[in-house]
XYZ file of C-alpha atoms in Angstrom:
572
model
C 76.064 92.215 102.281
C 78.007 89.672 100.297
C 78.190 86.083 102.002
C 81.987 86.455 102.085
C 81.727 89.209 104.578
C 78.602 88.252 106.285
C 80.285 86.878 109.315
C 80.671 88.949 112.669
C 83.033 91.806 112.451
C 85.831 92.132 113.030
C 86.784 90.095 109.959
C 90.355 89.004 109.800
C 91.518 86.394 107.089
C 94.756 84.676 106.251
C 96.176 83.410 103.041
C 98.802 80.807 103.944
C 102.378 81.318 103.184
C 102.469 78.372 100.515
C 99.570 80.002 98.519
C 99.848 82.521 95.844
C 98.721 85.651 97.717
C 97.666 87.973 94.913
C 95.910 85.320 92.857
C 94.168 83.812 95.883
C 92.956 87.047 96.893
C 91.789 88.304 93.438
C 90.075 84.837 93.011
C 88.298 85.260 96.157
C 87.010 88.675 95.593
C 86.158 87.902 92.002
C 84.079 84.717 92.992
C 82.204 86.698 95.786
C 81.456 90.030 93.797
C 81.173 89.223 90.090
C 77.991 87.393 90.383
C 76.345 90.566 91.904
C 76.671 92.550 88.558
C 79.528 94.378 86.730
C 79.525 97.493 89.151
C 79.951 95.303 92.502
C 83.610 94.580 91.706
C 84.653 98.120 90.491
C 82.976 99.692 93.564
C 85.229 97.684 95.915
C 88.304 99.440 97.542
C 91.267 97.186 98.190
C 94.353 98.593 99.888
C 97.868 97.155 99.305
C 101.026 97.779 101.231
C 102.989 99.120 98.029
C 102.442 100.201 94.489
C 104.100 97.007 93.318
C 101.482 95.184 95.058
C 98.725 97.151 93.646
C 99.909 96.532 90.000
C 100.214 92.721 90.829
C 96.727 92.505 92.008
C 95.355 94.272 89.211
C 96.925 91.868 86.866
C 95.549 88.932 88.985
C 92.099 90.241 88.632
C 92.552 90.231 84.857
C 93.585 86.437 85.129
C 90.791 85.791 87.417
C 88.357 87.181 84.834
C 89.660 84.501 82.469
C 89.628 86.837 79.452
C 86.371 88.602 80.124
C 86.080 92.221 80.321
C 85.802 93.445 83.818
C 86.158 96.619 85.822
C 88.566 95.833 88.722
C 88.315 97.336 92.083
C 89.867 100.521 93.214
C 93.019 99.488 94.247
C 95.230 101.772 96.195
C 98.723 101.536 97.958
C 98.579 102.341 101.577
C 102.268 103.831 101.340
C 101.046 106.219 98.699
C 97.758 107.943 99.766
C 96.733 111.211 98.623
C 93.909 113.019 100.525
C 92.532 114.248 96.925
C 92.318 110.761 95.582
C 90.269 107.578 96.492
C 89.685 106.149 98.978
C 89.437 109.659 100.385
C 86.038 111.255 99.328
C 86.227 115.070 98.223
C 86.157 117.123 101.605
C 86.208 114.086 103.682
C 89.436 115.071 105.802
C 88.959 118.331 107.856
C 92.893 118.780 107.776
C 95.082 120.892 105.761
C 98.376 119.272 105.501
C 101.476 121.067 104.297
C 103.112 119.579 101.200
C 105.815 116.810 101.547
C 109.342 117.836 101.107
C 110.963 116.705 97.930
C 113.196 113.677 98.815
C 116.309 115.139 97.110
C 115.779 118.532 98.508
C 115.474 116.906 102.152
C 118.724 115.210 101.508
C 120.489 118.445 100.591
C 118.950 120.274 103.598
C 119.988 117.405 106.082
C 123.571 117.844 104.419
C 123.316 121.473 105.276
C 122.100 120.575 108.816
C 125.150 118.469 109.338
C 127.721 120.625 107.608
C 126.593 123.497 109.774
C 127.210 121.523 113.131
C 130.839 120.437 112.170
C 132.143 122.160 115.098
C 129.702 120.392 117.466
C 130.698 117.021 115.909
C 134.386 117.649 116.079
C 135.417 117.223 112.769
C 135.411 118.487 109.235
C 133.289 116.619 106.826
C 133.716 116.520 103.147
C 130.711 115.920 100.963
C 130.630 112.195 100.833
C 130.978 112.056 104.678
C 128.310 114.670 104.982
C 125.966 112.843 102.617
C 126.494 109.485 104.609
C 125.727 111.160 108.076
C 122.786 112.918 106.429
C 121.189 109.646 105.290
C 121.722 108.102 108.652
C 120.034 111.171 110.232
C 117.114 110.963 107.762
C 116.579 107.338 108.436
C 116.578 108.165 112.356
C 113.968 110.831 111.827
C 111.848 108.539 109.749
C 111.880 105.686 112.187
C 110.820 108.456 114.849
C 107.842 109.557 112.650
C 106.764 106.168 111.551
C 106.768 104.918 114.961
C 105.218 107.924 116.413
C 107.741 108.080 119.174
C 109.645 111.192 120.779
C 113.384 110.665 120.942
C 113.867 113.385 123.291
C 112.696 111.277 126.361
C 115.305 108.482 125.626
C 118.151 110.826 124.708
C 117.361 112.608 128.213
C 117.690 109.270 129.895
C 121.454 109.010 128.882
C 123.629 110.183 131.451
C 126.487 112.196 129.820
C 129.144 110.863 132.407
C 128.449 107.180 131.503
C 129.085 107.617 128.020
C 132.030 107.451 125.859
C 133.233 110.612 124.103
C 131.824 109.804 120.931
C 128.306 108.690 122.215
C 128.153 112.002 124.202
C 128.799 113.830 120.857
C 126.241 111.874 119.024
C 123.801 112.614 121.768
C 124.280 116.263 121.794
C 124.057 116.506 118.004
C 120.934 114.454 117.899
C 119.570 116.690 120.395
C 120.368 119.748 118.290
C 118.908 118.234 115.022
C 115.638 117.315 116.751
C 115.140 120.968 117.356
C 116.663 122.313 114.121
C 115.056 119.956 111.574
C 111.428 120.538 112.642
C 112.065 124.382 112.631
C 113.733 124.099 109.230
C 110.675 122.194 107.709
C 108.346 124.874 109.077
C 110.586 127.590 107.616
C 110.280 125.917 104.310
C 106.444 125.222 104.868
C 106.621 121.433 104.256
C 106.780 118.271 106.270
C 108.730 115.002 106.171
C 106.981 112.347 103.624
C 106.889 110.053 106.475
C 105.209 112.564 108.913
C 102.772 113.354 106.254
C 102.014 109.785 105.465
C 101.344 108.925 109.148
C 98.994 112.072 109.398
C 96.901 110.739 106.421
C 96.724 107.152 107.780
C 95.540 108.632 111.307
C 93.046 110.971 109.599
C 91.709 108.207 107.450
C 91.285 105.873 110.162
C 89.524 108.487 112.205
C 87.209 109.379 109.388
C 86.222 105.730 108.731
C 85.792 104.955 112.372
C 83.184 107.920 112.870
C 81.574 106.926 109.453
C 82.273 103.534 108.262
C 82.175 103.134 104.391
C 79.163 101.000 103.595
C 80.967 99.306 100.416
C 83.335 96.472 100.212
C 86.656 97.616 101.936
C 89.638 95.226 102.020
C 93.112 95.583 103.327
C 95.296 92.863 101.938
C 99.200 91.925 102.624
C 99.764 94.496 105.241
C 101.306 93.235 108.540
C 100.692 96.802 110.365
C 104.283 97.443 111.546
C 103.660 101.149 111.935
C 101.248 101.897 114.586
C 98.971 104.248 112.290
C 98.733 101.383 109.609
C 97.774 98.798 112.462
C 95.119 101.224 113.652
C 93.665 101.638 110.341
C 93.624 97.918 109.570
C 91.808 97.558 112.923
C 89.075 100.072 111.750
C 88.833 98.364 108.350
C 88.176 95.075 109.873
C 85.081 96.447 111.833
C 83.615 98.318 108.920
C 80.254 96.788 107.638
C 81.718 94.965 104.654
C 85.488 95.408 105.572
C 88.068 92.695 106.066
C 91.969 92.321 106.521
C 93.640 89.819 104.874
C 97.070 88.637 106.414
C 100.023 87.147 104.562
C 101.147 83.887 105.689
C 99.950 84.002 109.337
C 101.219 80.726 111.057
C 98.055 79.291 112.495
C 99.630 75.779 113.330
C 102.313 76.809 115.580
C 101.590 75.605 119.123
C 100.321 78.255 121.547
C 103.243 77.940 123.889
C 105.597 78.599 120.853
C 103.325 81.290 119.643
C 103.745 82.961 123.068
C 107.533 83.049 122.501
C 107.365 84.777 119.216
C 109.452 88.084 119.378
C 110.027 90.955 117.507
C 112.747 89.707 115.327
C 110.657 86.424 114.465
C 109.115 86.185 110.870
C 105.606 86.195 112.723
C 106.500 89.170 115.100
C 105.020 91.871 113.245
C 101.604 89.904 112.682
C 101.520 88.841 116.337
C 101.825 92.529 117.402
C 99.188 93.620 114.941
C 96.691 90.964 116.257
C 97.490 91.942 119.808
C 97.161 95.757 119.210
C 93.717 94.938 117.242
C 92.522 92.838 120.501
C 92.191 89.536 117.853
C 93.091 86.233 118.975
C 94.906 84.201 116.486
C 92.239 81.474 116.283
C 89.754 84.033 115.391
C 91.571 84.810 111.859
C 89.827 82.736 109.165
C 91.129 81.130 106.017
C 90.590 82.996 103.102
C 88.026 80.711 100.909
C 89.932 80.737 97.831
C 92.977 79.451 99.668
C 91.006 76.381 101.003
C 92.736 73.899 98.701
C 93.742 70.304 98.953
C 97.585 71.502 98.410
C 98.932 68.755 100.817
C 102.583 69.263 99.516
C 102.287 72.895 100.170
C 100.670 72.553 103.442
C 103.301 70.247 104.893
C 106.267 72.227 103.657
C 104.855 75.132 105.297
C 104.412 73.029 108.554
C 108.105 71.850 108.288
C 109.388 75.414 107.664
C 107.064 76.983 110.260
C 108.187 74.439 112.655
C 112.203 75.045 111.640
C 111.492 78.673 112.488
C 110.170 78.134 115.979
C 111.562 80.526 118.628
C 114.774 79.219 120.129
C 112.780 79.215 123.595
C 110.145 76.866 122.357
C 112.512 74.089 120.757
C 113.028 72.002 123.894
C 110.318 69.538 122.654
C 111.343 69.095 119.170
C 111.201 65.470 119.322
C 107.667 65.584 120.430
C 106.926 68.027 117.765
C 108.257 65.639 115.146
C 106.041 62.766 116.739
C 103.069 64.857 116.419
C 103.763 65.945 112.722
C 104.168 62.243 111.880
C 100.947 61.386 113.643
C 99.098 64.230 111.599
C 100.538 62.883 108.132
C 99.602 59.334 109.162
C 95.928 60.141 108.704
C 96.569 61.178 105.262
C 99.263 58.326 104.654
C 102.152 60.518 104.006
C 105.284 61.279 105.831
C 104.799 65.005 106.433
C 108.569 65.617 106.608
C 109.470 63.794 103.631
C 106.521 65.312 101.767
C 107.478 68.680 102.893
C 111.014 68.415 101.897
C 109.999 66.840 98.676
C 111.522 69.035 95.719
C 113.716 71.136 97.896
C 117.561 70.993 97.176
C 120.576 72.505 98.881
C 123.384 73.857 96.648
C 126.583 74.701 98.372
C 128.330 77.260 95.953
C 132.145 78.057 96.205
C 131.380 81.631 95.797
C 129.070 84.554 94.707
C 129.714 83.902 91.020
C 128.812 80.118 91.096
C 125.701 80.821 93.122
C 124.692 83.504 90.922
C 125.046 80.977 87.990
C 123.209 78.255 89.706
C 120.252 80.557 90.391
C 120.214 81.997 86.920
C 120.202 78.491 85.414
C 117.395 77.501 87.688
C 115.266 80.511 86.838
C 116.023 80.131 82.932
C 115.217 76.383 83.093
C 111.645 77.208 84.607
C 111.037 79.343 81.517
C 111.025 75.903 79.497
C 107.633 74.855 80.938
C 104.794 76.776 79.707
C 102.942 78.791 82.436
C 105.492 78.002 85.217
C 106.939 80.676 87.240
C 110.006 81.023 89.099
C 111.352 83.781 91.706
C 114.578 84.453 93.299
C 114.199 85.474 97.167
C 117.546 86.850 98.344
C 118.559 89.599 100.956
C 121.873 90.223 99.226
C 121.227 92.706 96.412
C 124.677 92.098 94.769
C 123.761 88.514 94.213
C 120.412 89.725 92.798
C 122.170 92.040 90.385
C 124.664 89.084 89.364
C 121.695 86.813 88.494
C 119.947 89.502 86.765
C 123.070 90.384 84.590
C 123.470 86.643 83.677
C 119.701 86.215 82.719
C 120.103 89.549 80.531
C 122.658 87.589 78.597
C 119.945 85.121 77.583
C 117.586 87.876 76.666
C 115.553 87.248 80.051
C 114.598 90.364 81.904
C 114.322 90.110 85.699
C 111.686 92.195 87.499
C 113.248 92.986 90.758
C 111.144 94.221 93.763
C 114.052 96.316 94.827
C 114.117 98.175 91.369
C 117.107 98.454 88.967
C 120.202 100.302 89.721
C 120.475 103.414 87.633
C 123.978 102.495 86.538
C 122.740 99.448 85.148
C 120.760 101.096 82.312
C 122.344 102.684 79.148
C 121.663 106.037 80.028
C 122.998 105.621 83.530
C 125.910 103.976 82.338
C 126.859 106.792 80.144
C 126.157 109.330 82.982
C 128.487 107.274 85.122
C 131.245 107.481 82.357
C 130.734 111.178 81.773
C 131.127 111.946 85.412
C 134.338 109.870 85.475
C 135.676 112.016 82.733
C 135.240 115.077 84.461
C 137.965 114.161 86.652
C 139.994 112.508 84.058
C 139.127 113.004 80.451
C 142.051 111.377 78.923
C 141.880 108.009 80.649
C 141.949 105.798 77.607
C 139.521 103.105 78.972
C 137.158 105.833 79.850
C 137.377 107.627 76.688
C 136.805 104.650 74.619
C 133.837 103.403 76.574
C 132.324 106.803 76.096
C 133.092 106.760 72.286
C 131.724 103.165 72.072
C 128.447 103.694 73.983
C 125.352 103.123 71.842
C 124.019 106.574 72.798
C 127.186 108.557 71.587
C 126.780 110.032 67.986
C 128.435 113.352 68.237
C 126.647 114.558 65.091
C 127.732 111.732 62.844
C 125.869 109.058 60.992
C 126.541 105.307 61.703
C 129.258 104.859 59.067
C 131.211 108.091 59.812
C 130.818 107.151 63.725
C 132.358 103.707 63.100
C 135.171 104.997 60.915
C 136.176 107.855 63.087
C 136.006 105.824 66.380
C 138.030 102.902 65.046
C 140.720 105.395 63.864
C 141.007 107.054 67.381
C 141.383 103.902 68.991
C 143.853 102.440 66.710
C 146.132 105.460 66.263
C 145.393 107.475 69.163
C 144.503 105.777 72.398
C 146.858 102.639 72.098
C 150.313 102.779 73.437
C 151.693 105.295 76.068
C 149.038 107.360 77.735
C 148.556 110.901 76.857
C 147.635 113.346 79.566
C 146.358 116.270 77.791
C 144.323 116.727 74.529
C 147.340 118.572 72.958
C 149.561 115.548 73.713
C 146.920 113.297 71.841
C 146.728 115.491 68.799
C 150.488 115.743 68.478
C 150.731 111.836 68.906
C 148.297 111.834 65.891
C 150.170 114.251 63.796
C 153.409 112.337 64.082
C 151.717 109.492 62.651
C 150.359 111.379 59.820
C 153.552 110.590 57.577
C 153.380 106.732 58.395
C 152.768 105.257 54.879
C 151.441 102.277 56.388
C 148.349 103.838 57.819
C 145.308 104.050 55.644
C 145.088 107.318 53.847
C 142.771 109.673 55.550
C 142.525 107.641 59.024
C 144.704 110.252 60.938
C 142.531 112.970 59.727
C 139.477 110.956 60.985
C 141.009 110.317 64.400
C 142.012 114.157 64.838
C 138.356 115.052 63.848
C 136.829 112.652 66.422
C 139.438 113.580 69.130
C 138.364 117.305 68.519
C 134.760 116.366 68.853
C 135.260 114.395 71.948
C 137.267 117.174 73.479
C 134.776 120.028 72.693
C 132.027 117.720 74.228
C 133.871 116.886 77.422
C 135.552 120.248 77.951
C 132.250 121.693 79.200
C 132.550 119.432 82.123
C 135.257 121.288 83.577
C 133.539 124.774 83.496
C 131.695 124.576 86.849
C 134.617 123.364 88.781
C 136.638 125.887 90.535
C 139.482 124.428 92.796
C 138.385 120.958 92.003
C 134.733 121.554 93.482
C 131.574 122.641 91.987
C 127.636 123.195 93.182
C 125.810 120.290 92.616
C 123.420 122.265 90.634
C 126.159 123.478 88.009
C 127.766 119.906 88.273
C 124.439 118.293 87.227
C 123.673 121.062 84.431
C 127.163 120.487 82.799
C 126.835 116.654 83.119
C 123.367 116.785 81.258
C 124.690 119.337 78.453
C 127.629 116.996 77.898
C 125.442 113.841 77.558
C 123.207 115.713 74.971
C 126.323 116.830 73.225
C 127.631 113.311 72.895
C 124.129 111.675 71.966
C 123.089 114.346 69.203
C 123.009 112.765 65.892
C 123.664 115.000 62.396
C 120.212 116.487 63.190
C 120.831 117.544 66.763
C 118.361 114.686 67.974
C 119.474 112.951 71.230
C 117.339 110.169 70.378
C 116.470 107.710 73.229
C 118.939 109.422 75.893
C 115.992 110.476 78.108
C 113.442 107.676 76.947
C 112.261 104.673 78.960
C 112.478 104.199 82.650
C 116.136 104.790 83.144
C 116.262 107.928 80.865
C 113.250 109.407 82.897
C 114.621 108.434 86.156
C 117.996 109.980 85.355
C 116.095 112.910 83.901
C 114.368 113.366 87.247
C 117.659 113.143 89.203
C 119.560 115.683 87.203
C 116.452 118.153 87.274
C 116.228 117.599 91.096
C 119.880 118.399 91.476
C 119.432 121.480 89.403
C 116.448 122.554 91.440
C 116.599 121.338 94.979
C 120.414 121.788 95.814
C 120.386 125.361 96.991
C 122.787 126.069 99.633
C 124.339 122.707 99.611
C 128.135 122.285 100.010
C 130.238 121.872 96.774
C 131.274 118.562 95.450
C 134.518 117.331 94.137
C 134.856 115.949 90.782
C 137.195 113.274 92.037
C 134.231 111.814 93.783
């Protein structure tokens, strides 16, 4: 038994909100386990909420080791458990779960379900509307499975006579879907991802409750918003060497205010978790590595937490301010001034200006060696604007929301090619394709530059051409113009023919302006490869990197998982 976990179970710890969570977690575990030998750290199991958290924690352990070679703990994301991998032992789970349905296949199956009930919904749905409704239905089903509740009881309580017509239609459709969807999954021999994850978490909690692991077992950063996760955390906290580390529990909020914390409050999830586990907030201990004399961070946390008090507990705010000042008096500081030190408020005139300010502040932080900076924003559009501005300075922004596929080079080419399926002679789109860094059309760099420039100058400027024949005729009429450099028209004609041959295959799968998703995806991939091939037929980096791999998986999934899905229009 290590001293850190020698206290009475259950063991619940907290890393305050103003502290660097993964660094304090890694430092605390490293200091506790490293003195016990090289195996002690590697035999510990740490569960994090996400893969991203697992990667960040692994990096933090390397930093905590200070350059020494160490074997880090077994770090596993709670959201991506597999019964064949740690923390499961071989044969530990006496359950035989079906495989999870492929996410892309699920979307197409839900689209088919929605399209199959158009009459019940009272309207015809095009592909876009069907996809939107299918995604909403998928989110609804996920929420039911994660919360482990049955919607049938709630739907049954709705009296049809009391509902507006559109609500009545929605209710009847949901009742149908709640029966049809499980039947379809059973027919396919699969289950929903969220349903399988809940089953795994339940099985793991039951297994560890019967036979608690003897080694160090830590669950860190989770707030237990799902019931299955909350129950697993409760089991972990009771294990012989188990502990749960909470992220930013407000320990200073008065009990009266804490009692008013509701579901929508930032502390609401942790309050519900502690209540479900039967743990009082006062019994949650401070994580040792977070016990520092960081007074500025402490007072800032207090000020922010008081600002986030539930509305029902703000009647005595003057008393709260007096209490804060009295607490700070013992340290010789004004806690409010200390907590607000370094904070600035910027009122921007628009999103563009806000993004510029944020990007400049982030870029400025890089001027100080070792300094870190982060942008926290609920608006993904703003975050993308900031990332784009940073990219102009050669700074890559690591977004927790991931990067849009259209933002990478291969995704940009795919979007342009898809647009060309509807209007291949649009001069802006055609020129953008021709100038894309992946497009080579079997040419070397010099020949490519020469032909591209010739087509732009002599073929794409001026009145728009609506057909390839019109573009060719326009170029041939210029052939006798003595002012044009000799050979330029021939270069433009050859390049136009190469673009035409590559883009014409986009039209093949479409009949009456629609095509099956699998055929549309296949023609898109083939067109992109034809455009990207160099003189040796090599497509280069088209499918390389995270973006290329993601696009490849998407197109491959569309080809293999879209059976029976409705046709899509090339007009979008």
